[in-house]
Each structure stands twice: as C-alpha cells, then as structure tokens.
Coordinates of C-alpha atoms in Angstrom, one line a residue:
Chain A
X1 CA 37.3 9.5 55.3
X2 CA 36.0 8.7 58.8
X3 CA 33.2 6.2 59.3
X4 CA 29.9 8.0 59.7
X5 CA 27.7 7.4 62.8
X6 CA 25.1 4.7 62.1
X7 CA 21.4 5.3 62.4
X8 CA 19.2 2.6 63.9
X9 CA 17.3 2.0 60.6
X10 CA 19.5 -0.4 58.7
X11 CA 22.7 -0.9 60.5
X12 CA 23.4 -4.3 59.2
X13 CA 23.5 -3.5 55.5
X14 CA 25.5 -0.4 56.0
X15 CA 28.0 -2.2 58.1
X16 CA 28.3 -5.0 55.6
X17 CA 28.7 -2.7 52.5
X18 CA 30.4 0.3 53.9
X19 CA 34.0 -1.1 53.8
X20 CA 33.5 -2.0 50.1
X21 CA 31.9 1.3 49.1
X22 CA 34.3 3.3 51.2
X23 CA 37.3 1.7 49.6
X24 CA 35.8 2.6 46.2
X25 CA 35.2 6.2 47.2
X26 CA 38.9 6.4 48.3
X27 CA 40.1 4.9 45.0
X28 CA 38.0 7.2 42.8
X29 CA 38.8 10.3 44.9
X30 CA 42.5 9.7 44.9
X31 CA 42.6 9.4 41.1
X32 CA 41.2 12.9 40.8
X33 CA 44.2 14.4 42.5
X34 CA 46.7 12.3 40.5
X35 CA 46.5 11.8 36.7
X36 CA 43.0 10.5 35.7
X37 CA 42.9 6.8 35.0
X38 CA 42.0 5.8 31.4
X39 CA 38.2 5.7 30.7
X40 CA 38.3 2.0 29.7
X41 CA 40.0 1.1 33.0
X42 CA 37.4 2.9 35.0
X43 CA 34.6 1.4 33.0
X44 CA 35.8 -2.2 33.4
X45 CA 36.4 -1.5 37.1
X46 CA 32.8 -0.4 37.4
X47 CA 31.5 -3.4 35.5
X48 CA 33.5 -5.8 37.8
X49 CA 32.4 -3.9 40.9
X50 CA 28.7 -4.6 40.3
X51 CA 29.1 -8.3 39.5
X52 CA 27.7 -9.4 42.8
X53 CA 24.5 -11.1 44.0
X54 CA 21.3 -9.1 44.1
X55 CA 21.2 -8.8 47.9
X56 CA 24.7 -7.2 47.9
X57 CA 23.6 -4.9 45.1
X58 CA 20.6 -3.6 47.1
X59 CA 22.9 -3.1 50.1
X60 CA 25.3 -1.1 47.9
X61 CA 22.4 1.1 46.8
X62 CA 21.3 1.7 50.4
X63 CA 24.9 2.5 51.4
X64 CA 25.6 4.8 48.5
X65 CA 22.3 6.6 49.3
X66 CA 23.2 7.0 52.9
X67 CA 26.8 8.1 52.3
X68 CA 25.6 10.3 49.5
X69 CA 28.0 8.9 46.8
X70 CA 26.3 9.9 43.6
X71 CA 28.5 8.0 41.2
X72 CA 28.0 4.8 43.0
X73 CA 24.3 5.4 43.3
X74 CA 24.0 6.0 39.5
X75 CA 26.0 2.9 38.8
X76 CA 24.2 0.5 41.1
X77 CA 20.7 1.8 40.2
X78 CA 21.5 1.5 36.5
X79 CA 22.7 -2.1 37.1
X80 CA 19.5 -3.1 38.9
X81 CA 17.4 -1.3 36.2
X82 CA 19.1 -3.4 33.5
X83 CA 18.6 -6.6 35.5
X84 CA 14.9 -6.2 36.0
X85 CA 13.8 -4.4 32.8
X86 CA 12.5 -7.7 31.2
X87 CA 10.8 -9.0 34.3
X88 CA 7.0 -9.4 34.5
X89 CA 5.1 -7.4 37.1
X90 CA 4.6 -10.6 39.2
X91 CA 8.4 -11.1 39.3
X92 CA 9.0 -7.5 40.2
X93 CA 6.4 -7.6 43.0
X94 CA 8.2 -10.7 44.5
X95 CA 11.7 -9.0 44.3
X96 CA 10.6 -5.8 46.0
X97 CA 7.8 -7.2 48.1
X98 CA 5.1 -4.9 46.6
X99 CA 1.5 -5.7 47.5
X100 CA -0.9 -6.0 44.6
X101 CA -3.8 -3.9 45.7
X102 CA -5.6 -3.8 42.3
X103 CA -9.0 -5.5 42.0
X104 CA -9.1 -7.9 39.0
X105 CA -11.1 -5.3 37.0
X106 CA -8.7 -2.5 37.8
X107 CA -5.7 -4.6 36.9
X108 CA -7.2 -5.6 33.6
X109 CA -7.9 -2.0 32.8
X110 CA -4.3 -0.9 33.6
X111 CA -3.0 -3.8 31.5
X112 CA -5.2 -2.7 28.6
X113 CA -4.0 0.9 28.8
X114 CA -0.4 -0.3 28.6
X115 CA -1.2 -3.3 26.3
X116 CA 1.7 -2.6 23.9
X117 CA 4.2 -3.2 26.6
X118 CA 3.1 -6.8 27.0
X119 CA 3.4 -7.8 23.4
Chain B
X1 CA 22.0 -18.9 57.4
X2 CA 18.9 -17.8 55.4
X3 CA 18.6 -19.3 51.9
X4 CA 19.8 -16.9 49.2
X5 CA 16.4 -16.3 47.6
X6 CA 14.8 -15.4 50.9
X7 CA 17.8 -13.1 51.7
X8 CA 17.4 -11.4 48.3
X9 CA 13.6 -10.9 48.9
X10 CA 14.2 -9.4 52.3
X11 CA 16.9 -7.0 51.1
X12 CA 14.8 -6.0 48.1
X13 CA 11.9 -4.9 50.4
X14 CA 14.3 -2.6 52.3
X15 CA 14.9 -0.5 49.3
X16 CA 12.9 2.7 49.9
X17 CA 10.4 3.9 47.3
X18 CA 12.3 6.9 46.2
X19 CA 15.3 4.7 45.3
X20 CA 13.0 2.3 43.6
X21 CA 11.6 5.1 41.5
X22 CA 15.2 6.1 40.6
X23 CA 15.7 2.5 39.3
X24 CA 12.5 2.5 37.4
X25 CA 13.4 5.9 35.8
X26 CA 16.4 4.2 34.2
X27 CA 14.5 1.4 32.5
X28 CA 13.2 1.5 28.9
X29 CA 9.7 3.0 28.5
X30 CA 8.2 -0.4 27.7
X31 CA 9.4 -1.9 31.0
X32 CA 8.1 1.1 32.9
X33 CA 4.7 0.6 31.3
X34 CA 4.7 -3.0 32.7
X35 CA 5.6 -1.7 36.1
X36 CA 2.5 0.5 36.2
X37 CA 0.6 -2.8 36.8
X38 CA 2.5 -3.4 40.1
X39 CA 0.1 -1.6 42.4
X40 CA -2.2 1.5 42.6
X41 CA 0.5 3.6 44.1
X42 CA 3.0 2.7 41.4
X43 CA 0.4 3.2 38.6
X44 CA 0.0 6.8 39.8
X45 CA 3.7 7.4 40.5
X46 CA 4.9 6.1 37.2
X47 CA 2.4 8.3 35.3
X48 CA 3.1 11.6 37.0
X49 CA 4.6 14.4 34.9
X50 CA 7.5 14.7 37.3
X51 CA 8.4 11.0 36.8
X52 CA 8.1 11.4 33.0
X53 CA 10.6 14.3 33.1
X54 CA 13.0 12.3 35.2
X55 CA 12.7 9.2 33.0
X56 CA 13.4 11.4 29.9
X57 CA 16.6 12.5 31.6
X58 CA 17.9 9.3 33.2
X59 CA 16.9 6.6 30.6
X60 CA 18.6 8.3 27.7
X61 CA 22.1 9.3 28.9
X62 CA 24.1 6.1 29.4
X63 CA 27.8 6.6 29.7
X64 CA 27.2 10.1 28.2
X65 CA 26.0 8.9 24.8
X66 CA 22.5 8.3 23.3
X67 CA 21.1 5.2 21.7
X68 CA 20.8 5.0 17.9
X69 CA 18.0 3.5 15.9
X70 CA 18.3 2.1 12.4
X71 CA 15.5 3.6 10.4
X72 CA 13.5 1.8 7.6
X73 CA 13.4 3.4 4.3
X74 CA 9.8 3.6 2.8
X75 CA 11.1 4.2 -0.7
X76 CA 13.1 1.0 -0.7
X77 CA 10.2 -1.2 0.0
X78 CA 10.9 -1.6 3.7
X79 CA 7.7 -2.2 5.8
X80 CA 7.0 1.2 7.6
X81 CA 3.7 0.2 9.1
X82 CA 3.1 1.4 12.7
X83 CA 0.1 0.1 14.6
X84 CA -2.0 2.9 15.9
X85 CA -2.7 2.2 19.5
X86 CA -4.9 4.4 21.7
X87 CA -6.5 3.4 25.0
X88 CA -9.9 1.7 24.6
X89 CA -9.7 1.6 20.8
X90 CA -9.0 -1.3 18.4
X91 CA -5.5 -1.5 16.8
X92 CA -5.3 0.1 13.4
X93 CA -2.4 -0.2 11.0
X94 CA -1.0 3.0 9.5
X95 CA 1.1 2.2 6.4
X96 CA 3.9 3.8 4.5
X97 CA 4.9 6.3 7.2
X98 CA 7.9 8.6 7.2
X99 CA 9.0 11.0 10.0
X100 CA 8.6 14.6 9.1
X101 CA 10.1 15.9 12.3
X102 CA 12.9 14.9 14.6
X103 CA 12.0 13.5 18.0
X104 CA 10.9 16.1 20.6
X105 CA 11.0 14.6 24.1
X106 CA 10.4 11.2 22.4
X107 CA 7.5 12.2 20.2
X108 CA 7.7 12.5 16.4
X109 CA 5.2 13.5 13.7
X110 CA 4.6 10.9 11.0
X111 CA 3.2 11.4 7.5
X112 CA 1.3 8.5 6.0
X113 CA 1.6 8.5 2.3
X114 CA -1.3 7.1 0.2
X115 CA -1.3 3.6 -1.1
X116 CA -0.8 4.8 -4.7
X117 CA 3.0 4.7 -5.2
X118 CA 2.8 6.4 -8.6
X119 CA 1.2 9.6 -7.6
X120 CA 4.1 11.1 -5.6
X121 CA 2.7 14.6 -6.2
X122 CA -0.7 14.0 -4.6
X123 CA -1.2 15.3 -1.1
X124 CA -0.2 13.0 1.7
X125 CA -2.9 11.0 3.5
X126 CA -2.6 12.0 7.1
X127 CA -0.4 13.1 9.9
X128 CA 0.1 11.3 13.2
X129 CA 1.9 12.0 16.5
X130 CA 3.9 8.9 17.5
X131 CA 5.9 7.8 20.5
X132 CA 8.2 4.9 19.3
X133 CA 9.1 3.8 22.8
X134 CA 5.5 3.3 24.1
X135 CA 3.9 2.6 20.7
X136 CA 1.1 5.2 21.2
X137 CA -0.2 6.9 18.0
X138 CA -2.7 9.7 17.8
X139 CA -4.1 11.1 14.5
X140 CA -3.9 14.8 14.0
X141 CA -7.1 16.5 12.7
X142 CA -7.1 17.7 9.1
X143 CA -5.8 21.2 8.7
X144 CA -6.7 23.8 6.1
X145 CA -6.1 22.7 2.5
X146 CA -2.7 23.5 1.1
X147 CA -2.9 24.6 -2.6
X148 CA -0.4 25.2 -5.3
X149 CA 2.0 23.4 -7.5
X150 CA 4.1 20.6 -6.0
X151 CA 5.7 20.8 -3.4
X152 CA 3.5 23.7 -2.2
X153 CA 0.4 21.4 -2.1
X154 CA 2.0 19.7 0.9
X155 CA 1.9 21.3 4.3
X156 CA 5.0 21.3 6.4
X157 CA 4.8 20.4 10.0
X158 CA 7.0 21.1 13.0
X159 CA 6.8 19.7 16.5
X160 CA 8.0 21.5 19.7
X161 CA 7.4 21.6 23.4
X162 CA 6.2 24.5 25.6
X163 CA 7.4 24.0 29.1
X164 CA 5.1 26.7 30.5
X165 CA 2.0 24.7 29.8
X166 CA 3.8 21.3 29.7
X167 CA 2.4 20.4 26.4
X168 CA 3.6 19.6 22.9
X169 CA 2.6 21.8 20.0
X170 CA 2.4 21.0 16.3
X171 CA 3.0 23.9 13.9
X172 CA 1.6 23.6 10.4
X173 CA 2.8 25.8 7.5
X174 CA 0.7 25.7 4.3
X175 CA 0.6 27.6 1.0
X176 CA -2.5 29.2 -0.3
X177 CA -1.8 29.5 -4.0
X178 CA -0.9 33.1 -4.8
X179 CA -1.3 34.3 -1.2
X180 CA 1.6 34.2 1.2
X181 CA 2.0 31.0 3.3
X182 CA -0.1 30.7 6.5
X183 CA 0.3 28.9 9.8
X184 CA -1.9 27.0 12.3
X185 CA -1.1 25.5 15.7
X186 CA -2.4 22.3 17.4
X187 CA -1.8 21.8 21.1
X188 CA -1.7 18.2 22.0
X189 CA -4.4 17.0 24.4
X190 CA -5.9 20.5 24.7
X191 CA -8.8 21.8 22.5
X192 CA -8.8 19.2 19.7
X193 CA -8.7 21.6 16.8
X194 CA -6.1 23.8 14.9
X195 CA -6.0 27.5 15.8
X196 CA -4.0 30.5 14.6
X197 CA -0.8 31.3 16.5
X198 CA -1.4 33.4 19.6
X199 CA 1.7 35.7 19.3
X200 CA 1.1 39.4 19.3
X201 CA 3.0 40.1 16.1
X202 CA 4.8 38.2 13.3
X203 CA 2.4 35.3 13.5
X204 CA 2.6 34.6 9.7
X205 CA 5.5 32.7 8.3
X206 CA 8.2 35.1 7.2
X207 CA 9.6 32.8 4.5
X208 CA 8.7 29.7 2.4
X209 CA 9.8 26.6 4.2
X210 CA 11.7 24.2 1.8
X211 CA 11.7 21.2 4.1
X212 CA 9.4 18.9 2.2
X213 CA 11.2 15.7 1.2
X214 CA 14.6 17.1 2.1
X215 CA 14.8 17.7 5.8
X216 CA 12.9 17.3 9.0
X217 CA 12.0 20.2 11.2
X218 CA 14.2 20.6 14.3
X219 CA 13.2 21.6 17.8
X220 CA 16.0 23.1 20.0
X221 CA 16.3 25.8 22.6
X222 CA 12.5 26.4 22.7
X223 CA 12.1 27.1 19.0
X224 CA 11.1 25.0 16.0
X225 CA 13.4 25.6 13.0
X226 CA 13.0 25.0 9.2
X227 CA 15.2 25.7 6.2
X228 CA 13.4 28.4 4.2
X229 CA 13.5 30.6 1.2
X230 CA 12.5 34.3 1.2
X231 CA 10.5 34.0 -2.0
X232 CA 7.9 31.7 -3.5
X233 CA 10.0 30.8 -6.5
X234 CA 12.8 29.6 -4.3
X235 CA 15.1 32.4 -5.2
X236 CA 17.3 34.3 -2.8
X237 CA 19.6 33.1 -0.1
X238 CA 18.2 30.4 2.1
X239 CA 17.6 31.3 5.7
X240 CA 16.6 29.5 8.9
X241 CA 13.0 30.3 9.9
X242 CA 12.2 29.9 13.6
X243 CA 8.9 29.7 15.5
X244 CA 9.0 30.2 19.3
X245 CA 7.0 27.7 21.3
X246 CA 6.3 30.1 24.2
X247 CA 5.4 33.3 22.3
X248 CA 4.2 31.7 19.0
X249 CA 6.0 34.2 16.8
X250 CA 8.2 33.7 13.7
X251 CA 11.7 34.8 13.3
X252 CA 14.5 34.7 10.7
X253 CA 18.0 33.6 11.4
X254 CA 20.6 34.2 8.7
X255 CA 23.0 31.3 8.3
X256 CA 26.7 31.7 9.3
X257 CA 29.1 33.2 6.9
X258 CA 30.2 30.4 4.6
X259 CA 31.3 29.9 1.0
X260 CA 28.3 27.9 0.0
X261 CA 24.5 28.1 0.2
X262 CA 24.0 24.4 0.3
X263 CA 23.5 23.5 3.9
X264 CA 21.1 21.5 6.1
X265 CA 20.0 21.8 9.7
X266 CA 19.7 19.2 12.5
X267 CA 19.9 19.2 16.3
X268 CA 23.2 18.5 18.0
X269 CA 23.6 18.4 21.8
X270 CA 20.3 20.2 22.4
X271 CA 21.2 23.1 20.1
X272 CA 20.4 23.9 16.5
X273 CA 23.2 22.7 14.2
X274 CA 23.9 23.7 10.6
X275 CA 26.2 21.7 8.4
X276 CA 27.4 21.9 4.8
X277 CA 26.5 19.7 2.0
X278 CA 29.6 18.0 0.8
X279 CA 29.4 18.5 -2.9
X280 CA 31.7 21.2 -4.4
X281 CA 33.1 22.6 -1.2
X282 CA 36.6 22.7 0.1
X283 CA 35.8 22.3 3.7
X284 CA 33.1 20.5 5.7
X285 CA 31.8 22.8 8.5
X286 CA 29.6 22.1 11.4
X287 CA 28.1 25.2 13.1
X288 CA 26.1 25.3 16.3
X289 CA 23.8 28.1 17.3
X290 CA 25.1 29.6 20.5
X291 CA 22.2 32.0 21.2
X292 CA 18.8 32.0 19.5
X293 CA 18.2 35.7 20.4
X294 CA 21.3 37.2 18.9
X295 CA 21.7 34.6 16.1
X296 CA 25.3 34.0 16.9
X297 CA 26.9 30.9 15.5
X298 CA 29.9 29.0 16.7
X299 CA 32.0 26.9 14.4
X300 CA 32.1 23.5 16.1
X301 CA 34.5 21.9 13.7
X302 CA 35.9 22.1 10.2
X303 CA 37.3 19.3 8.1
X304 CA 39.6 20.5 5.3
X305 CA 38.6 18.3 2.4
X306 CA 41.6 19.2 0.2
X307 CA 44.0 17.8 2.8
X308 CA 45.3 14.2 2.7
X309 CA 44.0 13.4 6.2
X310 CA 42.0 10.2 6.8
X311 CA 38.9 12.3 7.7
X312 CA 39.0 14.1 4.3
X313 CA 39.4 10.8 2.5
X314 CA 36.5 9.3 4.3
X315 CA 34.1 12.3 3.9
X316 CA 35.0 13.0 0.2
X317 CA 33.3 9.8 -0.9
X318 CA 29.9 10.8 0.4
X319 CA 27.1 12.9 -0.9
X320 CA 26.2 14.3 2.5
X321 CA 27.6 13.8 6.0
X322 CA 25.1 14.2 8.8
X323 CA 26.2 14.9 12.4
X324 CA 24.2 12.7 14.8
X325 CA 25.5 13.3 18.3
X326 CA 28.4 14.8 20.3
X327 CA 30.1 12.0 22.3
X328 CA 32.9 11.6 24.8
X329 CA 32.0 14.7 26.9
X330 CA 31.8 17.0 23.9
X331 CA 35.2 15.9 22.5
X332 CA 34.2 14.0 19.4
X333 CA 31.4 14.1 16.9
X334 CA 29.4 11.1 15.6
X335 CA 28.9 11.4 11.8
X336 CA 26.8 9.6 9.3
X337 CA 28.3 9.8 5.8
X338 CA 25.8 8.9 3.1
X339 CA 27.4 7.1 0.2
X340 CA 27.0 8.1 -3.4
X341 CA 25.3 4.9 -4.5
X342 CA 23.5 2.6 -2.2
X343 CA 23.4 -0.9 -3.6
X344 CA 21.6 -3.7 -1.8
X345 CA 24.5 -6.1 -2.0
X346 CA 27.0 -3.5 -0.8
X347 CA 27.2 -4.2 2.9
X348 CA 29.3 -1.2 3.7
X349 CA 26.7 1.1 2.3
X350 CA 25.8 3.2 5.4
X351 CA 28.5 4.3 7.7
X352 CA 28.9 5.6 11.2
X353 CA 32.2 7.3 12.1
X354 CA 33.4 9.2 15.1
X355 CA 35.5 12.3 14.3
X356 CA 37.9 13.9 16.7
X357 CA 38.5 17.6 15.8
X358 CA 41.5 17.8 18.1
X359 CA 43.7 15.4 16.2
X360 CA 41.6 14.8 13.0
X361 CA 41.2 11.0 13.7
X362 CA 38.3 9.1 12.3
X363 CA 37.1 5.9 13.9
X364 CA 34.8 3.7 11.8
X365 CA 32.2 2.2 14.2
X366 CA 30.9 -0.4 11.8
X367 CA 34.4 -1.7 10.7
X368 CA 34.7 -4.8 12.8
X369 CA 31.0 -5.8 12.3
X370 CA 30.4 -6.0 16.1
X371 CA 27.6 -3.4 16.0
X372 CA 25.6 -5.0 13.3
X373 CA 23.3 -7.7 14.6
X374 CA 21.0 -8.1 11.6
X375 CA 22.0 -7.9 7.9
X376 CA 19.2 -5.4 7.1
X377 CA 20.8 -2.8 9.5
X378 CA 23.6 -2.2 7.0
X379 CA 21.3 -0.8 4.4
X380 CA 19.6 1.6 6.8
X381 CA 20.6 5.0 8.0
X382 CA 21.0 5.5 11.8
X383 CA 19.5 8.4 13.8
X384 CA 19.5 9.3 17.5
X385 CA 16.8 7.7 19.5
X386 CA 15.1 8.9 22.7
X387 CA 13.2 6.7 25.2
X388 CA 10.2 8.6 26.5
X389 CA 6.9 8.0 28.3
X390 CA 5.3 11.1 26.9
X391 CA 1.7 10.6 25.9
X392 CA 0.7 11.6 22.3
X393 CA -2.6 12.9 23.6
X394 CA -6.2 11.9 23.2
X395 CA -7.8 11.6 19.7
X396 CA -9.1 15.1 18.7
X397 CA -12.7 14.0 18.4
X398 CA -12.6 12.5 21.9
X399 CA -11.4 15.8 23.2
X400 CA -14.1 17.8 21.5
X401 CA -16.9 15.5 22.6
X402 CA -15.6 14.9 26.1
X403 CA -17.7 17.6 27.7
X404 CA -21.3 16.9 28.4
X405 CA -22.5 20.4 27.4
X406 CA -20.9 19.9 24.0
X407 CA -22.5 16.5 23.6
X408 CA -25.9 18.1 24.2
X409 CA -25.0 20.9 21.8
X410 CA -24.2 18.3 19.1
X411 CA -27.6 16.7 19.7
X412 CA -29.3 20.0 19.2
X413 CA -27.3 21.0 16.1
X414 CA -27.8 17.7 14.3
X415 CA -31.4 18.6 13.9
X416 CA -30.6 21.7 11.8
X417 CA -30.3 21.8 8.1
X418 CA -26.9 22.0 6.5
X419 CA -27.2 25.6 5.3
X420 CA -27.9 26.9 8.8
X421 CA -25.0 24.9 10.2
X422 CA -22.8 26.6 7.6
X423 CA -23.6 30.0 9.3
X424 CA -23.3 28.6 12.8
X425 CA -19.7 27.6 12.1
X426 CA -18.8 31.3 12.5
X427 CA -20.0 31.4 16.1
X428 CA -16.7 30.2 17.6
X429 CA -13.9 27.7 17.1
X430 CA -15.5 25.1 19.3
X431 CA -18.8 25.1 17.3
X432 CA -16.9 25.0 14.0
X433 CA -14.8 22.0 15.3
X434 CA -18.0 20.2 16.3
X435 CA -19.8 20.8 13.0
X436 CA -16.8 19.8 10.9
X437 CA -16.0 16.7 12.9
X438 CA -16.6 13.2 11.4
X439 CA -18.7 12.1 14.4
X440 CA -21.1 15.0 14.0
X441 CA -21.3 14.6 10.2
X442 CA -22.5 11.0 10.9
X443 CA -24.9 12.1 13.5
X444 CA -26.4 14.7 11.2
X445 CA -26.7 12.1 8.3
X446 CA -28.4 9.6 10.6
X447 CA -30.9 12.2 11.6
X448 CA -31.6 13.0 7.9
X449 CA -32.1 9.3 7.2
X450 CA -34.6 9.1 10.1
X451 CA -36.6 12.0 8.6
X452 CA -36.7 10.4 5.2
X453 CA -38.3 7.2 6.4
X454 CA -41.6 6.2 4.6
X455 CA -43.8 6.7 7.7
X456 CA -43.0 10.4 7.8
X457 CA -44.8 12.4 5.2
X458 CA -42.6 15.6 5.5
X459 CA -39.5 15.8 3.4
X460 CA -37.2 18.6 4.5
X461 CA -35.3 20.4 1.8
X462 CA -31.6 20.2 2.7

C-alpha cells in the first residue's frame, strides 16, 4: 500500500498515526489471503491496539476516516464511545470543545425532558 | 511540549461532527440522552429520526452478538414496578407489569395487572408502551371491552413497526362473546384513539389467538405473529396468524411439517422462529421462516434427543428450550433451557447454553460463574435486549386535545346534556374520542356542578 497524498487540513495527525494504522491494515489484509487467524487472537490484538492515550485514539479515528479503513474506524469509535458513555455533559463539552449555547431556561428544559438519564 | 490534558483537548476538537455522531451512536441510550444537553445543535441532531435509526443499528451489534437482560418474574414476588415518565408530567409508578410483546425497535407493550393477586381471572388493569433504555412510558387508551370466559376476557396485543410512516402500531385482538374475534389498531403518536384496520380485505382475525399467559407476540419481517387456533373451543391444529403492518391485513401460516403440535414462536435473527416444546418428542427442532409470502420454512437445526450426545442430555432435563439469538456469524445458537423445577436455593436453575449444530457441542455460559454478578440473576430467565432511543409517543389525551379547534369543540360540547352527547359520538372518530376521554368527562361534570349551584334556579334534567 503506497502512502496517500496528504491534504493540508490535518497533516500532523495523519503523519503521526499513518504508520501505525498502515501496519495494521497490512497485517489484517495479509491474514485474509493466508489462513484466517483465530477469533480470540484478533480480538486481543484489537484490545491491545486501542490501549493508547486519548489524543492518539482521536488521531487514529481521523486517520482511519481519511484512509477509509472501516474496521479500524468501527473499533476506535466504539472504544471512544465506551470511554465517554458515563461522562457528564460538562465533561464531554470539555473533551470535544463544544460550546454550550443554551440559555439557562433552555438547558433546564432539555434536562427535564431527558430527566431519567440523569438519575 | 504541550501538557497531556491540553493536547487531548486540542485533538478532541479536531474530530469532525460526523465522526462524533458515529461515536454517540454507539453509546447506550441513557448516555445519548445526556448528550442532548451539550448544545442546541446536538439536541437537534441526537433527536432526529435518522440518528435514532443509526443508533438502533450501531449500539446493539457489538462483536456480532446482542446484549441480554435478566427479567424479573412478577409471579415470584419480584418487584416489577416501572416508573411512568413522560415529558412535563409527574412520575407515576406502574406496578406488577409483565411484557406481552417482544421488543420492537426497543419498544415493548406492558400489561399492568391489578393489585388483587387472588383474582387472576379478572381483566388486566391497563396497557403501556415502554422503552426500557430511555425509561419512557406512555399509557395506551382503553380499547373495546373483551367479553367471554377466561382467557377470552383478556385482549391480546401485538406491537409492530410500519417503516412507510415511520411509526409503531399496536394491534389489539379481543373476543366478543359468541361473535368472532375483532381487531383494532392504535398508531403511536398519531390520532390518539383506536381504529379499525385499514386493509382492503381480511381485516378481521382469521383465528383465535392463544397467546395469553403463554407467549408474547412477535414482530418480524414486517408482520406481527401470534400462535392461534382455528376455533373458539381451541380445537383443530394450531396455526400462526400474521398481521401485516403495511397493509393491515391478516394471514394464516401453517406450521412446518412436524411430529408434534406443541410448538412456540419467537424471533431469531430478525426472522420468525418456531421451535418445539420438549416434552414427549424425539427431536428438538428450530425452524425459521424464510419467506412470509410463500410460508416456506427452513429447518435451522435439529437435536436428536434419543442420542447420547451432550446436547441431548442437556436439553432432556428441561420443560422447554427457548432460542434467544444466533451468535458467531450464524454458526451457533444461544438457547435458554427452562428447568423442570425452579427452587430458590438451586443456583443452577436458569441456564444459558450455546449450541453448535455443526458438531453438536454445547457450551454452558453460566458454568464458571463469571457472567453472574448478582445472586438474583440466577433465578431469572434471560432475554435479548435492544438499546433504542425510540419515543413511546405522547399520551393519547394530549394528542386529542393538542389542536386548538378541538379544544374549542370540547368547550362547546361540555355544555350539552349527556343524551345528546351520546348521539354526537356517531359524528366521527375524533368526536367520539373527545367525548369518551377522561378529560372531557371531567369538564362536562364540572359544568354540571356549576349549573347546580344554589344561586341558579334552573335545574337541567340530565
């Protein structure tokens, strides 16, 4: 697999994560031509692969999206979903830099409509 | 070198919104509800119907298998209270509930039994549509009265989804004494009242559904299915009765050719599944409906109970074996054998096994105890569970009284005496729904009370 041409949008992250994700793509594609690896081995490989810090994980998501590697995208998105599923809205805003544009009344109403989720 | 927390914050903000939506679609429904409070744009995006469909798909298939839930048993004294939660209304507890349908895109219909435990034969108290992953509950309006000897004085409900209008429909079958059974349909979040099926032909049930207390109705491949009997006295070979969500017509499916008439239905891998009851048969069959139009069945797997295989030994000790899911890319079947006697102190009471039809192996999932995290789970049956953000709809009276013109109509009608209102019920369905609703009955009564006050000399005959 040859290295793709970089766009100007996020060269740094793709440069940093491409070698890691490219080597994964090679290892998974080569197993499809040879005998398939046992499911448990692949699962534990996947679990180890995503044991990285959050910044690297986001870079992997961006790289997988750019290189259109669906399996890696599924794995990394699921990992991040599992990491943040118990966070409060304030924590999630901080992680993804989302601006809170609700007025206090609007926010109270949205919280009331979804009140069961906060119990 | 930037500090780690700042670096993480910077990289998080570079994740584009469509990828962030992909991440949110994989979280449990409760977490998604919290994320609706992030910003206005996210409140809208995470409530759109496209996102709800995507969430249904992505949050439920992890490693190719579904989650299981361990169900409480109302007859054993477990607390089966759900708290009825609707926007802008106080919390109400609904007690002694049991699910009468399987989950359909996450929603399930509950029946609340009355507080009186001794009167098992009295009609159940009420039906509710419930989403266990968001906790939202909506009461269904009362349907026409079912009459007859037990169990015919209980209506049988089915829940399905019509993708053409993107709404759930509840089908209600009820008996009318000596007359053949009838049917009515309630579309969630639509008109707020029950109506007759809209199909061109075959809109009356073609058989007598025998589900009550034995099975839940099943939704698969666009149809709602019940086990049914051709005759009122429960004679004749049992059949599967279907009701199409799109056309709203009934159909009859004969069961596959088997050596027994004791079978039950469930849903497996998105298709209707029919399986044998274990007692007095020589093989345990699981059949799957390949095509609803032709009624062709495929034998998915068969366990020969007379053989000395581990599967036969395992299954022979049970009264019934229920298939729950197809796992490992369609290679193995997850089964729930129900033991003959469930004793509270017997920790091995309920079981979960995975059966491989290719080599006949049986794997006991509960054997090493790693799946059980609470002692009460061992006494409870497991069932497939679906995370979903689907709404259960607005309460039916809110729907009826939502339009200003109908509110004005109610104010006009409340001034009329009851016998005239009886005639006006025949004008159309909407007028009848208004006149029969609890809110209108209260309005009408309050108006009567105002008229009877001492300062008013006229007393109207009611």
